[in-house]
GROMACS .gro file of C-alpha atoms in nm:
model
  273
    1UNK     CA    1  -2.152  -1.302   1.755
    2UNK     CA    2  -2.435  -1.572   1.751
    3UNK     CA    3  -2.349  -1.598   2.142
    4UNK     CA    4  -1.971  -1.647   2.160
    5UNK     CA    5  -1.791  -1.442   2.353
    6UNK     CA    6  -1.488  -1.438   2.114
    7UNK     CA    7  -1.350  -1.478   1.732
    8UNK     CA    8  -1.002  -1.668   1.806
    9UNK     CA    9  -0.857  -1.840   2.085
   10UNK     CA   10  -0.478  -1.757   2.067
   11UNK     CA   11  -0.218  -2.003   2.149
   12UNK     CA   12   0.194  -1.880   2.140
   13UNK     CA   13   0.522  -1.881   2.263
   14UNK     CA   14   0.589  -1.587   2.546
   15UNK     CA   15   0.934  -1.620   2.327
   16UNK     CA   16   0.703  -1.479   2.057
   17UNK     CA   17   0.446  -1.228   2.281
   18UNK     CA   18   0.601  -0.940   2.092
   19UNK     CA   19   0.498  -1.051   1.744
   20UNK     CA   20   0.152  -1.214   1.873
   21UNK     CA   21   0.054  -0.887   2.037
   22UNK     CA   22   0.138  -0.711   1.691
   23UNK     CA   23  -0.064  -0.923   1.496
   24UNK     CA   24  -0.329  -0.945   1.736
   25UNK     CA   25  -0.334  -0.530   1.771
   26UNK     CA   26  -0.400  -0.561   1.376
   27UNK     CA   27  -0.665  -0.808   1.430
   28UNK     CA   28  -0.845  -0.635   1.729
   29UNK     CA   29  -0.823  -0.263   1.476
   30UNK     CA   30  -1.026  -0.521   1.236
   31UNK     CA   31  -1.312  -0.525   1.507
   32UNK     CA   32  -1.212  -0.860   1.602
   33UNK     CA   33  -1.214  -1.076   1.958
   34UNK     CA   34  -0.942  -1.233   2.098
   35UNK     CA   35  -0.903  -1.452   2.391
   36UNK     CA   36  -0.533  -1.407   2.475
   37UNK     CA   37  -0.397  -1.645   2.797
   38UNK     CA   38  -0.223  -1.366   3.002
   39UNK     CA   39  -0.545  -1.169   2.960
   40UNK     CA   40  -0.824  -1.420   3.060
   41UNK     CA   41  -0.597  -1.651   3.282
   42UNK     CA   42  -0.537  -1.513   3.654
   43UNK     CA   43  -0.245  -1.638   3.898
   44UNK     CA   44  -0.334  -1.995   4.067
   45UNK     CA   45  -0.569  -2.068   3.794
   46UNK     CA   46  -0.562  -2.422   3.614
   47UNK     CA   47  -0.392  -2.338   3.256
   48UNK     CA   48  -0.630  -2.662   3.125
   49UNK     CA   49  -0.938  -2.572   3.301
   50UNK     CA   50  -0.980  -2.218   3.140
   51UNK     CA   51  -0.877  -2.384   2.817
   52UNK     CA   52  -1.144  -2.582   2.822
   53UNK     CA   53  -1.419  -2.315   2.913
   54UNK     CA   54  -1.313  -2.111   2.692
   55UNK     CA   55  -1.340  -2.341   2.365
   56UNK     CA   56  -1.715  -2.292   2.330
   57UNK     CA   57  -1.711  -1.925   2.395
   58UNK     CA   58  -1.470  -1.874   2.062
   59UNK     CA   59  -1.533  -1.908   1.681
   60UNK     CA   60  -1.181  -2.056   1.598
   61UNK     CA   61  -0.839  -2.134   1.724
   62UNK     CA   62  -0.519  -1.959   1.623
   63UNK     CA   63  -0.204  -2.129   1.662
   64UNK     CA   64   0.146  -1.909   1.602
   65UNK     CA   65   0.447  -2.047   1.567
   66UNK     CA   66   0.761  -1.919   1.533
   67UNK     CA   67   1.176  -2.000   1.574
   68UNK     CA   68   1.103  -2.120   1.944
   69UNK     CA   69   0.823  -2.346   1.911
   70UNK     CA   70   0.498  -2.345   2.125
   71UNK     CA   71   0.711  -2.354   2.428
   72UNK     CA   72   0.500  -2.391   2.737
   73UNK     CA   73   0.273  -2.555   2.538
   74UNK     CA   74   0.264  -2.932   2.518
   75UNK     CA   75   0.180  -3.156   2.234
   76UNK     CA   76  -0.072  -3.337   2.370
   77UNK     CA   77  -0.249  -2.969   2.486
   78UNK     CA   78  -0.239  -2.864   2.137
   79UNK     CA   79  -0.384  -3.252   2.018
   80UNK     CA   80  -0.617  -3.171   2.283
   81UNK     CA   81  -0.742  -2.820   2.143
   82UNK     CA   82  -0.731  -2.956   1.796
   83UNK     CA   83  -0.991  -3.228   1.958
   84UNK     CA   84  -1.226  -2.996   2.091
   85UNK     CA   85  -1.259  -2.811   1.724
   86UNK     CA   86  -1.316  -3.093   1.545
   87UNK     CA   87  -1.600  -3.226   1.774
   88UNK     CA   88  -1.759  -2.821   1.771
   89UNK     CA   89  -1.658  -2.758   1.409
   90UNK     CA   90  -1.419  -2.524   1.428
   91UNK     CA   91  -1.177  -2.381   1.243
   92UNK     CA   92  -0.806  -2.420   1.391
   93UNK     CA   93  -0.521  -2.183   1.247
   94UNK     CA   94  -0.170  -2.227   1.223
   95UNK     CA   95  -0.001  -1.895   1.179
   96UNK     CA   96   0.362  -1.918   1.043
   97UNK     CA   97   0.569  -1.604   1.179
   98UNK     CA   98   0.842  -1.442   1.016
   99UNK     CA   99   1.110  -1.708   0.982
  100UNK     CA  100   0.902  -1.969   0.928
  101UNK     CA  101   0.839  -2.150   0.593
  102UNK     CA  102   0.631  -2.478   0.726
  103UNK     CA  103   0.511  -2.646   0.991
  104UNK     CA  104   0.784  -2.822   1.199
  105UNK     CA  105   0.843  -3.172   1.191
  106UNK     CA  106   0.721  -3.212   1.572
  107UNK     CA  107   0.412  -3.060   1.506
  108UNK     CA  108   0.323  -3.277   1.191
  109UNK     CA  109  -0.019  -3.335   1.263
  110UNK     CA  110  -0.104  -2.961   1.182
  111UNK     CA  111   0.033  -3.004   0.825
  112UNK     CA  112  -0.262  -3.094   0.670
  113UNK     CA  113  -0.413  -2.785   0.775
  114UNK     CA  114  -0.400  -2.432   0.583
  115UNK     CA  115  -0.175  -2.236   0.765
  116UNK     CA  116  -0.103  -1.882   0.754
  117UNK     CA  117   0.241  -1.741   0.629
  118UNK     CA  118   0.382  -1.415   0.728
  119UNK     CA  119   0.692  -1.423   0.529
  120UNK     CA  120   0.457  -1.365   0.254
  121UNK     CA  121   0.408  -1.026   0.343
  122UNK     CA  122   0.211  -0.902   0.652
  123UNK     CA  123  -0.089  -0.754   0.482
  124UNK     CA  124  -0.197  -1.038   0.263
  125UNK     CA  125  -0.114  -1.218   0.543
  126UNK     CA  126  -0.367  -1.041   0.814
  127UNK     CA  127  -0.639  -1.033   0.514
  128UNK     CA  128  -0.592  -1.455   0.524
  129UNK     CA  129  -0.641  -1.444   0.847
  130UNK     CA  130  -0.901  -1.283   0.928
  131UNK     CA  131  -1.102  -1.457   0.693
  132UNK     CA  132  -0.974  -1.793   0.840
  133UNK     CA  133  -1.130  -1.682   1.173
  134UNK     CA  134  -1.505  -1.496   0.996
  135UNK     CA  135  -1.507  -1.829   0.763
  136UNK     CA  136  -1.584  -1.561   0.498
  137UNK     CA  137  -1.391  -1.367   0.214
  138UNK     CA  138  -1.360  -0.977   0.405
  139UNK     CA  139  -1.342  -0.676   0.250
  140UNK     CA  140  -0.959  -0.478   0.188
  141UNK     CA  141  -0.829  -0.292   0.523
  142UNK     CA  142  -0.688  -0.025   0.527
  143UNK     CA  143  -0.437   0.182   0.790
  144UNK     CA  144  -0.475   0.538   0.711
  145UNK     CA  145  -0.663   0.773   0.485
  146UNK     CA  146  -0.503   1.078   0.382
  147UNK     CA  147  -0.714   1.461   0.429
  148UNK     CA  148  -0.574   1.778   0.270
  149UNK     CA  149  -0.622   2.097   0.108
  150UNK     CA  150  -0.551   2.051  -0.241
  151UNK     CA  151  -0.297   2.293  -0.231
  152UNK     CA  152  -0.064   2.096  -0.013
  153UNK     CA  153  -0.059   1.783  -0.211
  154UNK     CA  154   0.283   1.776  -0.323
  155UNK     CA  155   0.396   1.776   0.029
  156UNK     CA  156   0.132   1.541   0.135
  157UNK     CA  157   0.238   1.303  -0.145
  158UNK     CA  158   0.594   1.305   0.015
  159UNK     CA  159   0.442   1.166   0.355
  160UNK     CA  160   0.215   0.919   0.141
  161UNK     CA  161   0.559   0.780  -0.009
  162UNK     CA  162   0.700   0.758   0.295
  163UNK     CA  163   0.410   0.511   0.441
  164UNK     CA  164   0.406   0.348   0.145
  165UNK     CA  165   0.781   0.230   0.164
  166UNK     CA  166   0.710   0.149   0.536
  167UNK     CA  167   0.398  -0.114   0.471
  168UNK     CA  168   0.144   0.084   0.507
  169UNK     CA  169  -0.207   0.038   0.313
  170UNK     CA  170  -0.345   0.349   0.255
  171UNK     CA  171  -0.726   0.421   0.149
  172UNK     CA  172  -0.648   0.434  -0.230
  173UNK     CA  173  -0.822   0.774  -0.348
  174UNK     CA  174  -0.716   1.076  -0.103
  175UNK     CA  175  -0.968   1.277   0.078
  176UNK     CA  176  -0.886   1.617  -0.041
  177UNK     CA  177  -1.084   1.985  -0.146
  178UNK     CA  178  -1.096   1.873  -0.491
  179UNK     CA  179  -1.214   1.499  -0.500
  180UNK     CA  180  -1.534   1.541  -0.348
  181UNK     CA  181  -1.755   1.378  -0.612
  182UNK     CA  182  -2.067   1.171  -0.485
  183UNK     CA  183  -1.948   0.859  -0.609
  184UNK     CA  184  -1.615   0.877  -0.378
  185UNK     CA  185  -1.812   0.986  -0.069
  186UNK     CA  186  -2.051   0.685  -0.167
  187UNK     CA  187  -1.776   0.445  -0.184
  188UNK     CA  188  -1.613   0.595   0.162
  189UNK     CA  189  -1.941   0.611   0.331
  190UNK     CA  190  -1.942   0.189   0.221
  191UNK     CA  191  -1.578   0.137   0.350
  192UNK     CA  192  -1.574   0.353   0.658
  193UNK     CA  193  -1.502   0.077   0.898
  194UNK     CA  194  -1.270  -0.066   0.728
  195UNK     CA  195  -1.030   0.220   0.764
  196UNK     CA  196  -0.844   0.246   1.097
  197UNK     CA  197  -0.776   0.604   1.145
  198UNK     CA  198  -0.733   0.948   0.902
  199UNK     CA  199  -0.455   1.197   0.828
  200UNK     CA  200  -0.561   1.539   0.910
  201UNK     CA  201  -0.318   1.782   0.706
  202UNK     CA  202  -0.282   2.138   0.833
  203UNK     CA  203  -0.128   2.366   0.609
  204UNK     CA  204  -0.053   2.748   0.622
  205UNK     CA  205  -0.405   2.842   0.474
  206UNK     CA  206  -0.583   2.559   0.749
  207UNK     CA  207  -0.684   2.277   0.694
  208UNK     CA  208  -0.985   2.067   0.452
  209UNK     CA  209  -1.244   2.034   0.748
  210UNK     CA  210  -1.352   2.397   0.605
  211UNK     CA  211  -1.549   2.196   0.366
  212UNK     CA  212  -1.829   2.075   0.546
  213UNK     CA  213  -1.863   1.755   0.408
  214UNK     CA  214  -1.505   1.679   0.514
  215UNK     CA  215  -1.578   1.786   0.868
  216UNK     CA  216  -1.853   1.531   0.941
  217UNK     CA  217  -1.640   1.272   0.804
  218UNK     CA  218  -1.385   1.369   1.027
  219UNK     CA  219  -1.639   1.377   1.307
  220UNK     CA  220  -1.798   1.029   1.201
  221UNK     CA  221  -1.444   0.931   1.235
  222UNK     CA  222  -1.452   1.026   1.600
  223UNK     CA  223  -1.817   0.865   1.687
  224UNK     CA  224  -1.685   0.567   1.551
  225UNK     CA  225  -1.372   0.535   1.780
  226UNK     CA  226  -1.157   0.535   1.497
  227UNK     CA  227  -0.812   0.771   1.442
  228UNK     CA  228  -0.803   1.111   1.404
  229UNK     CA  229  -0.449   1.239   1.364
  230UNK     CA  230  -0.374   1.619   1.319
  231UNK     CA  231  -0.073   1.717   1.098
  232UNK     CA  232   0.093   2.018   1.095
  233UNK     CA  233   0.331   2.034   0.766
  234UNK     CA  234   0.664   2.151   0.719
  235UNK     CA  235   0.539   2.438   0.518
  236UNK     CA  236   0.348   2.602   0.828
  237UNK     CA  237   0.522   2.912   0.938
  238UNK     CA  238   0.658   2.858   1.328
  239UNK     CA  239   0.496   3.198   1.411
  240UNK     CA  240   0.148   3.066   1.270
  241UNK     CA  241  -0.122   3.069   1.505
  242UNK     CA  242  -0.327   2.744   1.433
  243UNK     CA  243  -0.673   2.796   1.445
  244UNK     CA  244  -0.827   2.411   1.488
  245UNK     CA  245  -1.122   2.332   1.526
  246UNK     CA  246  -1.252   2.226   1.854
  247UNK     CA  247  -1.310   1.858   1.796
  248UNK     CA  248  -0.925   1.831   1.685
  249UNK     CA  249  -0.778   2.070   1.911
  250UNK     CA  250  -0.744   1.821   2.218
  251UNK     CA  251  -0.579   1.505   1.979
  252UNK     CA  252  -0.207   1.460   2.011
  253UNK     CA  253  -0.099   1.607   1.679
  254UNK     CA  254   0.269   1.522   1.482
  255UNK     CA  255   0.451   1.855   1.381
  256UNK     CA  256   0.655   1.821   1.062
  257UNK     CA  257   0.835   2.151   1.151
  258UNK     CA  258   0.998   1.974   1.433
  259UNK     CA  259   1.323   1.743   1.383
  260UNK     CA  260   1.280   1.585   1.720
  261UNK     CA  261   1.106   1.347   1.813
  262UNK     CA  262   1.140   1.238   1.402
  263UNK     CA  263   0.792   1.298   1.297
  264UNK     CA  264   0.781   1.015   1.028
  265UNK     CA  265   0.788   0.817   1.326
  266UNK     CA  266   0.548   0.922   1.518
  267UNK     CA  267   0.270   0.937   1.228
  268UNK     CA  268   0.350   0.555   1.202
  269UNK     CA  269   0.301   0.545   1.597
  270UNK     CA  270  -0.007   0.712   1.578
  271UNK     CA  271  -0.171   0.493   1.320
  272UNK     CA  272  -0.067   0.181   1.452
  273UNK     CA  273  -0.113   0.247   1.867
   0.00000   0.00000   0.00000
């Protein structure tokens, strides 16, 4: 990181921690480094001190602002911080959260910068902004990829509808028995990190890691710290005995044979924990 210790400096509203840690969980899945107050500022410490020591150690600033304002943050901190970028050439963000078409009025002399909408949809959104903070055009992200037995892809294209509807950007060609053509594993191979975690279907014949190309993906998945999420479909017979393998055995898995807790729900926990 050319010897900085992180990508954004983060400046919000605790009115608005619950949307800034959202957005910066998405960010932080995208390999990025965040210096986050509550996280780098102890009790006793001088708020404008670490401010200041921590402006050379990060590639940008991020700036979120929502219904409430910066809050605890005054105007002449932020003219401050928007000081120090100019004079070390860096790139200061304002983010606009949900509810928010423009910059306010009190806050004018951020208009002039490009700012970041999320009312324009939170995907295109997180793609702006993470090229704001690399000062680079980045490659698509994606949430999930979905792995299955051919045989189970009617049900599995349920699920995928289901994610769809709910935001979620999944890894455009499936990873299933019967698309495993060199060009696709060449084109995963070349997106890898850029997929946060993988769908894992098990169905009542087992599951696609009996190819063995599809089992060291799902291991490469799992050397790269990335999500590995067992499913068990609907289909499965309650009397089946399971027969994982070893390396999937001990991940928390969501049973679609269960109607409580809602599994829907927790697939959309497990990708975006």
């Amino acid at each position: 990181m050319d010897k900085l210790e992180f990508d954004a400096f983060c400046v919000h509203n605790s009115k608005d921690k619950t949307w800034m840690k959202t957005i910066a969980g998405k960010l932080r899945q995208r390999g990025l480094k965040l210096w986050i107050d509550e996280e780098q500022i102890l009790g006793g410490e001088s708020f404008q001190k670490k401010i200041q020591e921590a402006i050379p150690k990060v590639r940008s600033a991020v700036i979120f602002i929502g219904e409430n304002g910066l809050g605890d943050w005054q105007e002449e901190e932020v003219q401050g911080l928007l000081q120090e970028c100019k004079q070390s050439d860096k790139p200061l963000i304002p983010v606009l959260l949900p509810g928010i078409k423009e910059v306010p009025n009190d806050l004018r002399f951020l208009k002039l910068r490009n700012w970041v909408s999320f009312d324009d949809g939170n995907y295109q959104a997180l793609n702006k902004l993470e090229a704001s903070i690399r000062r680079k055009l980045v490659e698509h992200f994606f949430d999930v990829i979905l792995c299955y037995r051919e045989e189970n892809a009617s049900e599995v294209k349920q699920i995928a509808h289901q994610l769809n509807t709910f935001g979620f950007n999944l890894w455009p060609v499936d990873l299933s028995t019967s698309t495993l053509q060199a060009s696709l594993l060449e084109r995963l191979d070349q997106q890898l990190e850029r997929i946060w975690s993988m769908a894992v279907f098990v169905g009542n014949n087992g599951g696609p890691w009996e190819r063995e190309v599809i089992a060291d993906i799902i291991l490469d998945f799992r050397e790269q710290h990335r999500r590995v999420i067992p499913i068990i479909l609907s289909s499965v017979a309650q009397t089946k005995e399971l027969k994982l393998p070893v390396y999937l055995r001990r991940l928390g898995s969501v049973d679609f044979r269960k109607e409580e807790p809602e599994p829907i729900k927790c697939l959309f926990s497990g990708i975006t924990e």
